[in-house]
Short mmCIF file of C-alpha atoms in Angstrom, two decimals:
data_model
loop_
_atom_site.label_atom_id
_atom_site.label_comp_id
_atom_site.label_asym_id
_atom_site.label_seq_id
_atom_site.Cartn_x
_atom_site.Cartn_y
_atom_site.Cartn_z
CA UNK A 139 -51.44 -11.12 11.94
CA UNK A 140 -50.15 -7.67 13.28
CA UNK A 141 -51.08 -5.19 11.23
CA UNK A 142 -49.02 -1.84 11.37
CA UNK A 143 -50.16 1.72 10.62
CA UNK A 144 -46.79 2.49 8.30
CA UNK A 145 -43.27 0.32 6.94
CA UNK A 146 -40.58 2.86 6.11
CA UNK A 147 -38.30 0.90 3.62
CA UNK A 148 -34.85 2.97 4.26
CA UNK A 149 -33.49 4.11 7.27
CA UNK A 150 -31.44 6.90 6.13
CA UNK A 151 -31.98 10.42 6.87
CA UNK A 152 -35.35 10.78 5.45
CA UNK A 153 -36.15 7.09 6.58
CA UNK A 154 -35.47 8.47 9.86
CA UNK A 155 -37.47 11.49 9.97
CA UNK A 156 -40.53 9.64 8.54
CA UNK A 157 -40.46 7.13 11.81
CA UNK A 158 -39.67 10.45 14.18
CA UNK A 159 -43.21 11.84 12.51
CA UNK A 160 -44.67 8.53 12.83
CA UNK A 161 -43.44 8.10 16.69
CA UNK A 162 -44.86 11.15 17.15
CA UNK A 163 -48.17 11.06 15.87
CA UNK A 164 -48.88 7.47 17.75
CA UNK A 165 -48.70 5.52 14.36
CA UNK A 166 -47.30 2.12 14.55
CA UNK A 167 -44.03 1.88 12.29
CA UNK A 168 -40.97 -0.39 11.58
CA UNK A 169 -37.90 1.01 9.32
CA UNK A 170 -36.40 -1.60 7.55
CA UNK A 171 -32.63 -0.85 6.62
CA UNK A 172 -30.67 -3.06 4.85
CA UNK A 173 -27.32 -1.68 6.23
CA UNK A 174 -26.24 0.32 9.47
CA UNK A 175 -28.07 3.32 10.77
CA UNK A 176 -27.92 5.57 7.67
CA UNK A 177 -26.28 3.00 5.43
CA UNK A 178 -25.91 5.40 2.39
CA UNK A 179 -24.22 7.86 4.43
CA UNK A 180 -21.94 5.48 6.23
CA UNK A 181 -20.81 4.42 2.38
CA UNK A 182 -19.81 7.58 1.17
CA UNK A 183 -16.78 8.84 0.81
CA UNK A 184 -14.26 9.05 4.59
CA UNK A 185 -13.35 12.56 3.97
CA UNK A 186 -16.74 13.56 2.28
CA UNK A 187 -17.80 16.94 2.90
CA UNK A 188 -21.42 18.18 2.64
CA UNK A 189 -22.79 20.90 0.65
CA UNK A 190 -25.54 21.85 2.73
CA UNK A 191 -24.62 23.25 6.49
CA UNK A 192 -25.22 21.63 9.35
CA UNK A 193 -28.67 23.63 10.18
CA UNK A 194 -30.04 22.24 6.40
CA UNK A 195 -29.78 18.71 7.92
CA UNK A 196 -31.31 18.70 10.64
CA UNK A 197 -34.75 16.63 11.38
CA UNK A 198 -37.28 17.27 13.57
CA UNK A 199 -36.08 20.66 14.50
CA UNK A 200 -33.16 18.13 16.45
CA UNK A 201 -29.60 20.65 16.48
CA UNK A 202 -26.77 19.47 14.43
CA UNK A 203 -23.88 21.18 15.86
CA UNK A 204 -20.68 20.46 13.51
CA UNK A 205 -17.28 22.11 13.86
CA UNK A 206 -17.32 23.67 10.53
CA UNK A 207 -20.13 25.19 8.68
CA UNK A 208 -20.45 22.46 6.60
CA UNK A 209 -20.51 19.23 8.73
CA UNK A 210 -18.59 15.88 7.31
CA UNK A 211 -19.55 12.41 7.36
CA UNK A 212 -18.37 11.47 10.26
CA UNK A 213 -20.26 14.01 12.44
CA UNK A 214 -23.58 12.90 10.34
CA UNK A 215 -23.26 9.69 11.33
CA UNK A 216 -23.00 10.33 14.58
CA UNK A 217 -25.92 12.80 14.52
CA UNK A 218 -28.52 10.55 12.71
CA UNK A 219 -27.31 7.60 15.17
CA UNK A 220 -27.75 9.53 18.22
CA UNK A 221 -31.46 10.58 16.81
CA UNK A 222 -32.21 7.00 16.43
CA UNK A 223 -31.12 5.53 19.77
CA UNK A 224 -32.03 8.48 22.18
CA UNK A 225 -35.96 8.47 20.58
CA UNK A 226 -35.60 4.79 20.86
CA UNK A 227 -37.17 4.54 17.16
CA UNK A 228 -38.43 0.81 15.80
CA UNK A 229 -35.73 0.33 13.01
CA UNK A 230 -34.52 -3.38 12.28
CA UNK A 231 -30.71 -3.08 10.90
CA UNK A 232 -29.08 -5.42 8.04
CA UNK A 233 -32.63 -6.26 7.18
CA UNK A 234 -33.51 -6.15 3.59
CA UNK A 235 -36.65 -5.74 1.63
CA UNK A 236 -36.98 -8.81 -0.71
CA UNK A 237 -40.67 -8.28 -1.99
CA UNK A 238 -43.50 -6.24 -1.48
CA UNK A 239 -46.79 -6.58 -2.80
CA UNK A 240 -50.51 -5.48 -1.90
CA UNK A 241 -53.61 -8.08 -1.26
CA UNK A 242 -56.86 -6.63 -0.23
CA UNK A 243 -55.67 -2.87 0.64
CA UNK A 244 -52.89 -4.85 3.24
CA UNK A 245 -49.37 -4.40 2.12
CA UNK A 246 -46.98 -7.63 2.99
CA UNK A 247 -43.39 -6.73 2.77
CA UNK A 248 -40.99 -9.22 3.60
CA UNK A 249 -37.17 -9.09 4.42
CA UNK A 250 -34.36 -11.67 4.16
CA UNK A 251 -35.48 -12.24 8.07
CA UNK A 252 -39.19 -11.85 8.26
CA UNK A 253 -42.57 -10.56 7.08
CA UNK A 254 -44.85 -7.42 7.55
CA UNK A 255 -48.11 -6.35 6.66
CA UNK A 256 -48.88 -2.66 7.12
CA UNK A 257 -51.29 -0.11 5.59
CA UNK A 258 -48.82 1.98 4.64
CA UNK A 259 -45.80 2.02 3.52
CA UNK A 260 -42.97 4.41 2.53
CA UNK A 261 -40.31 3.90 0.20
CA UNK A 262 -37.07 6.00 1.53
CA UNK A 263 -34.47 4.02 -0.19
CA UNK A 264 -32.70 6.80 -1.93
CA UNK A 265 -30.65 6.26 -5.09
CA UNK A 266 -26.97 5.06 -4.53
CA UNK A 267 -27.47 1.58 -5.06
CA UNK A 268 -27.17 1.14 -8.86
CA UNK A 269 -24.34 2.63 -10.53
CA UNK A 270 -25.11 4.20 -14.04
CA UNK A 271 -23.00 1.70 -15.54
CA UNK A 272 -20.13 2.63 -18.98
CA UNK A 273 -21.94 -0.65 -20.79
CA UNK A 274 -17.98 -1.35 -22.09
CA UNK A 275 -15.47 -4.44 -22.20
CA UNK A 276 -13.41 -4.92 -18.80
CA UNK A 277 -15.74 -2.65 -16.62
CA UNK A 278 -16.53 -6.18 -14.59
CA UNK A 279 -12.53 -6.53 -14.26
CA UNK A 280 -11.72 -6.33 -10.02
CA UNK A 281 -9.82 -2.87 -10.91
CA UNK A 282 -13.11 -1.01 -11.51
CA UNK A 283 -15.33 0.42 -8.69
CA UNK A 284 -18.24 2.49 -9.06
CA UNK A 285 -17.73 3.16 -5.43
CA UNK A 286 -15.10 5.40 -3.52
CA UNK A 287 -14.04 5.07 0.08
CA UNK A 288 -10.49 6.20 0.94
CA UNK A 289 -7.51 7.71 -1.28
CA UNK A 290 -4.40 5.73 0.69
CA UNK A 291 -5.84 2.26 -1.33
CA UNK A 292 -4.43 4.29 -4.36
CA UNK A 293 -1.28 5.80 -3.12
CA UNK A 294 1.59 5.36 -6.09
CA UNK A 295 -0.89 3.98 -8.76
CA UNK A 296 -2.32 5.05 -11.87
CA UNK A 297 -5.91 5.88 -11.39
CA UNK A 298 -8.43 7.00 -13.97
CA UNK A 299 -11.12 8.93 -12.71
CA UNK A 300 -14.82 8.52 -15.19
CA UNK A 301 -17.05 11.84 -13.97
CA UNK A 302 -17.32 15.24 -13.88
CA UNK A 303 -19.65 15.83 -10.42
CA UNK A 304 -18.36 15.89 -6.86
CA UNK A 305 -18.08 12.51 -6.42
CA UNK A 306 -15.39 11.91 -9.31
CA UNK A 307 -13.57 15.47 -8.20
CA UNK A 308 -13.31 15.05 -4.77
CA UNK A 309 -11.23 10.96 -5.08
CA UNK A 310 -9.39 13.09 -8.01
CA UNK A 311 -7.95 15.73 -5.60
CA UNK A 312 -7.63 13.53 -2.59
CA UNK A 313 -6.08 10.51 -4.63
CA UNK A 314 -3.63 12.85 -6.47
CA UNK A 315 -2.39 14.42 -2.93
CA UNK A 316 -2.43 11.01 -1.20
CA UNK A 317 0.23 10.07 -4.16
CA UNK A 318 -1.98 8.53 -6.95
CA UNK A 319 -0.97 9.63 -10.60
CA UNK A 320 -4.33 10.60 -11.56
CA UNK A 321 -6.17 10.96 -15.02
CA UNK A 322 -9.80 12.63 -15.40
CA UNK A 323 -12.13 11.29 -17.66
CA UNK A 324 -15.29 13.89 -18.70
CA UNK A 325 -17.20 13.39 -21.40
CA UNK A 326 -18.49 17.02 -21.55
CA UNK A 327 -16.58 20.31 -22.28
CA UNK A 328 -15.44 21.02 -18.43
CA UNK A 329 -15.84 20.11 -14.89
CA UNK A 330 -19.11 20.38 -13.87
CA UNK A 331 -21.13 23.16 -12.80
CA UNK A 332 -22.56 21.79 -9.38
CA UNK A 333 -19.31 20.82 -8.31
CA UNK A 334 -18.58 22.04 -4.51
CA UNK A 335 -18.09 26.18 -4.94
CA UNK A 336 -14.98 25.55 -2.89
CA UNK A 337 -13.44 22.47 -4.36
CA UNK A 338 -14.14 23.46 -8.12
CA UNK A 339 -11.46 26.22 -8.54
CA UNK A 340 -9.09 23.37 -6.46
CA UNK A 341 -9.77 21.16 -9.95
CA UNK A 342 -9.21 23.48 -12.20
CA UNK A 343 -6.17 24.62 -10.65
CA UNK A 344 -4.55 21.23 -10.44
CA UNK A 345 -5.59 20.61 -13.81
CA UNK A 346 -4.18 23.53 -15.32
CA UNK A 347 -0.52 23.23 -13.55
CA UNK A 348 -0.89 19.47 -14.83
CA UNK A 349 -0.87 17.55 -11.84
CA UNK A 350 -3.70 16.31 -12.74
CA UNK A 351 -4.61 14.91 -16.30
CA UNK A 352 -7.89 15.99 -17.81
CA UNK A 353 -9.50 14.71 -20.69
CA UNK A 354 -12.35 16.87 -21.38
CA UNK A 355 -15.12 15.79 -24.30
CA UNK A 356 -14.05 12.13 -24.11
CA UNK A 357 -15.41 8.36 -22.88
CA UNK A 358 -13.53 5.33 -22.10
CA UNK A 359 -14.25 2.72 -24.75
CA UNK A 360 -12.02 -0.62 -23.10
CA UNK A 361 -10.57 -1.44 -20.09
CA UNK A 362 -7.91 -4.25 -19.49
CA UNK A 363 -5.81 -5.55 -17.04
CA UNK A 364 -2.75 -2.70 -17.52
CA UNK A 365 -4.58 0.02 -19.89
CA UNK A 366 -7.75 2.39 -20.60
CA UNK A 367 -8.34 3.06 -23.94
CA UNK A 368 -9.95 6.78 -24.37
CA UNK A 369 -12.09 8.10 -27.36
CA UNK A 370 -11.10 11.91 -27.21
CA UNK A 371 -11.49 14.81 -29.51
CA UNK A 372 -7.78 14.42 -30.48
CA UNK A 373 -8.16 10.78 -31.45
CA UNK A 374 -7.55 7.30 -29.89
CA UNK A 375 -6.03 7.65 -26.60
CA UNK A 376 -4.45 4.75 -24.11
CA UNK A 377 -3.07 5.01 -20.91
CA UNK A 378 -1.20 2.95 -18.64
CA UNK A 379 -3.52 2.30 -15.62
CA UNK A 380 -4.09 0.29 -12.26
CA UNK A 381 -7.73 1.34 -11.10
CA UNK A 382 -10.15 3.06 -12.26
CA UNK A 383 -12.67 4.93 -10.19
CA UNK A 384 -16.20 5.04 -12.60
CA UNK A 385 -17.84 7.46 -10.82
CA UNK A 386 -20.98 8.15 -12.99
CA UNK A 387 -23.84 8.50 -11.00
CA UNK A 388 -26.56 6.14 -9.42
CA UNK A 389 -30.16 5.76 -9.94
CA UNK A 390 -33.19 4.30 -7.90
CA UNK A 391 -34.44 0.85 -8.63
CA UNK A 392 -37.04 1.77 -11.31
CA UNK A 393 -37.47 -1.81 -11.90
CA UNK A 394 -38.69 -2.41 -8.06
CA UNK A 395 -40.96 0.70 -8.33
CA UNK A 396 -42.81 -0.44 -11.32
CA UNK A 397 -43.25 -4.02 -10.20
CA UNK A 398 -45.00 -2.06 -7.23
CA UNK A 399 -47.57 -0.51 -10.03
CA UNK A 400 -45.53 2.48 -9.79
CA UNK A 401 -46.09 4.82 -12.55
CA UNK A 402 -42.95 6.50 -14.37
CA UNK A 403 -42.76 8.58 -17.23
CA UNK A 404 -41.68 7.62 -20.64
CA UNK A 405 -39.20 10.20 -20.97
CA UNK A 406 -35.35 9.59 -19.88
CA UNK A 407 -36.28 11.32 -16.66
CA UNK A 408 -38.35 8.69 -15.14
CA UNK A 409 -40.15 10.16 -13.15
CA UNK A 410 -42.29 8.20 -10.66
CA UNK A 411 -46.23 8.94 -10.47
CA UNK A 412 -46.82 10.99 -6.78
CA UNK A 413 -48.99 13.83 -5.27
CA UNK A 414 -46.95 16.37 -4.45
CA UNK A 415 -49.18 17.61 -1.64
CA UNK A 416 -49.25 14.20 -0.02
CA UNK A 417 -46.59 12.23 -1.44
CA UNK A 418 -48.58 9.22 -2.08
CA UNK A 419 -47.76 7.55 -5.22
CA UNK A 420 -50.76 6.31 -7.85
CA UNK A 421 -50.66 3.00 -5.76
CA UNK A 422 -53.14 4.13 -2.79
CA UNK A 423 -51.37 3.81 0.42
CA UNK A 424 -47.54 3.73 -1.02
CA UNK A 425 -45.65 6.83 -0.30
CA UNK A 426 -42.14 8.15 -1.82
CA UNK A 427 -39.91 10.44 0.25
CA UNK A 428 -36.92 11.86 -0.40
CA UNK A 429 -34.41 11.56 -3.55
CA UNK A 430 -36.25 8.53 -4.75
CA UNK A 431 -39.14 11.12 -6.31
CA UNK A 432 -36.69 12.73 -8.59
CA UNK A 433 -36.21 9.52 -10.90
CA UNK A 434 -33.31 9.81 -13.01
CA UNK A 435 -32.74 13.49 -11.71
CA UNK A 436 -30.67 12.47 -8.50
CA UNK A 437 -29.98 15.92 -8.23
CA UNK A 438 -33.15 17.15 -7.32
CA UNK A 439 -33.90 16.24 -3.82
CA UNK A 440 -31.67 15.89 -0.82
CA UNK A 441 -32.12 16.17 2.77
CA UNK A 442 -32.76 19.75 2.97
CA UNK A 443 -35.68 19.92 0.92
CA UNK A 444 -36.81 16.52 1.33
CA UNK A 445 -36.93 16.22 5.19
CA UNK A 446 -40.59 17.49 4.99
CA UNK A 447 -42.10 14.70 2.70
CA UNK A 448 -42.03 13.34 6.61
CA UNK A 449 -44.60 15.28 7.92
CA UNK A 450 -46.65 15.66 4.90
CA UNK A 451 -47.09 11.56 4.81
CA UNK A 452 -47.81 11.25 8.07
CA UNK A 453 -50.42 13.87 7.90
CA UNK A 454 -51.76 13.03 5.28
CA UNK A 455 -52.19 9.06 6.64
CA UNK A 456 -53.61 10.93 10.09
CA UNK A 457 -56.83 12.44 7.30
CA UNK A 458 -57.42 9.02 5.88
CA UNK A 459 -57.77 7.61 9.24
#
């Protein structure tokens, strides 16, 4: 049996940066990535834009030059790829984690392709694989997505949009100007406050010339083949409708971290059990890194503030050595 210094389970941005620190250091390390080379990233949005510039996503000190301030999907994916294969980093692609468990301070994780056992691990795997779900009749209909990829699909249909963050703005605008008649679902009182600074006035704008429909304090209660049904302030709404575009948020696999003897808290936050100085969780030799320590506050991490969980792990795995 070859036993490995570290797993990283993710091999997205901070998945990446956790094997460049490992590399580094001499530790030896697989990332396991169910998808491509930064297969959250590659599922965004086509036309996503960042919020962070270019300099805020950088790892290991690596430039990321981008033609605008702010770079766009595109030119991350290219960055993060070129990282991988120029350092030459151990990272098995379209390989999936299927269990985990600990025997006798060894850690066995094994994939839809093979098994692993490692002294370490890390659990990178970010948060955009389980959509906060409405929990209503016809959300399992083929017209529903929790996921948004490219406005042409929508081109001269009706599309309700479910959200009030950037996701659920930015397939509103591009949708509407790629010839979608477009409706906005929010259940609070406006568009949300950490909306892009540049693409929230956009919103507002198109909502207030009515190009685009906004229903503001309101939920969707049905959806069926040709109709939404609304519950709004003003009453019982229900609109003619193609697709809809439920674009609600995502959250980690909770139920995966506690099987792991993960500690959460009890409040709606969730928040998993971790040193803050070290990263390592209340299980001894299982680390979280990135957005996957903020629980049910997605919000809280990102790349720019958690690319260092990288070199606080590895450090910290250096000491116990």
């Amino acid at each position: 049996m070859k036993l490995l210094d570290l797993i990283i389970v993710g091999g997205g941005p901070i998945g990446i940066a956790c094997g460049l620190e490992a590399q580094k250091n001499g530790l030896s390390y697989i990332i396991l990535e169910k998808g491509p080379i930064v297969n959250s990233l590659y599922n965004y949005p086509s036309n996503m834009q960042f919020f962070s510039s270019s300099e805020k996503l950088e790892i290991d000190n690596i430039p990321f030059i981008s033609k605008e301030a702010k770079p766009k999907r595109d030119e991350a994916l290219e960055y993060y790829r070129r990282i991988v294969t120029n350092n030459k980093l151990n990272i098995n692609l379209f390989e999936k984690v299927t269990s985990l468990k600990k025997d006798k301070g060894v850690f066995e994780t094994t994939t839809n392709k093979a098994s692993y056992h490692s002294v370490n691990v890390v659990l990178a795997t970010g948060f955009y694989d389980i959509p906060n779900l409405l929990n209503i009749p016809g959300e399992d209909l083929p017209k529903v997505s929790h996921y948004y990829k490219d406005p042409h699909f929508y081109a001269g249909q009706k599309v309700a949009v479910i959200g009030a963050s950037n996701s659920a703005i930015d397939s509103a605008l591009e949708c509407w100007r790629k010839g979608a008649d477009v409706s906005l679902v929010i259940r609070g009182p406006e568009v949300g406050q950490r909306v892009k600074y540049w693409v929230r006035p956009d919103i507002i704008n198109r909502i207030k010339e009515g190009s685009i429909k906004a229903f503001y304090k309101s939920t969707v209660t049905e959806i069926t083949e040709d109709e939404i049904y609304l519950n709004t302030k003003e009453g019982s709404v229900v609109l003619p409708n193609d697709f809809v575009l439920a674009l609600t948020g995502y959250m980690p696999n909770f139920e995966f971290l506690e099987d792991l003897g993960i500690e959460l808290s009890s409040d709606a936050k969730r928040l998993p059990n971790y040193d803050p100085e070290t990263m390592e969780s209340n299980v001894n030799g299982l680390y979280l890194a990135g957005v996957i320590c903020g629980g049910m506050e997605t919000h809280k991490w990102f790349i720019e503030n958690s690319r260092a969980h990288s070199g606080m792990i590895v450090q910290h795995i250096i000491n116990k050595h």
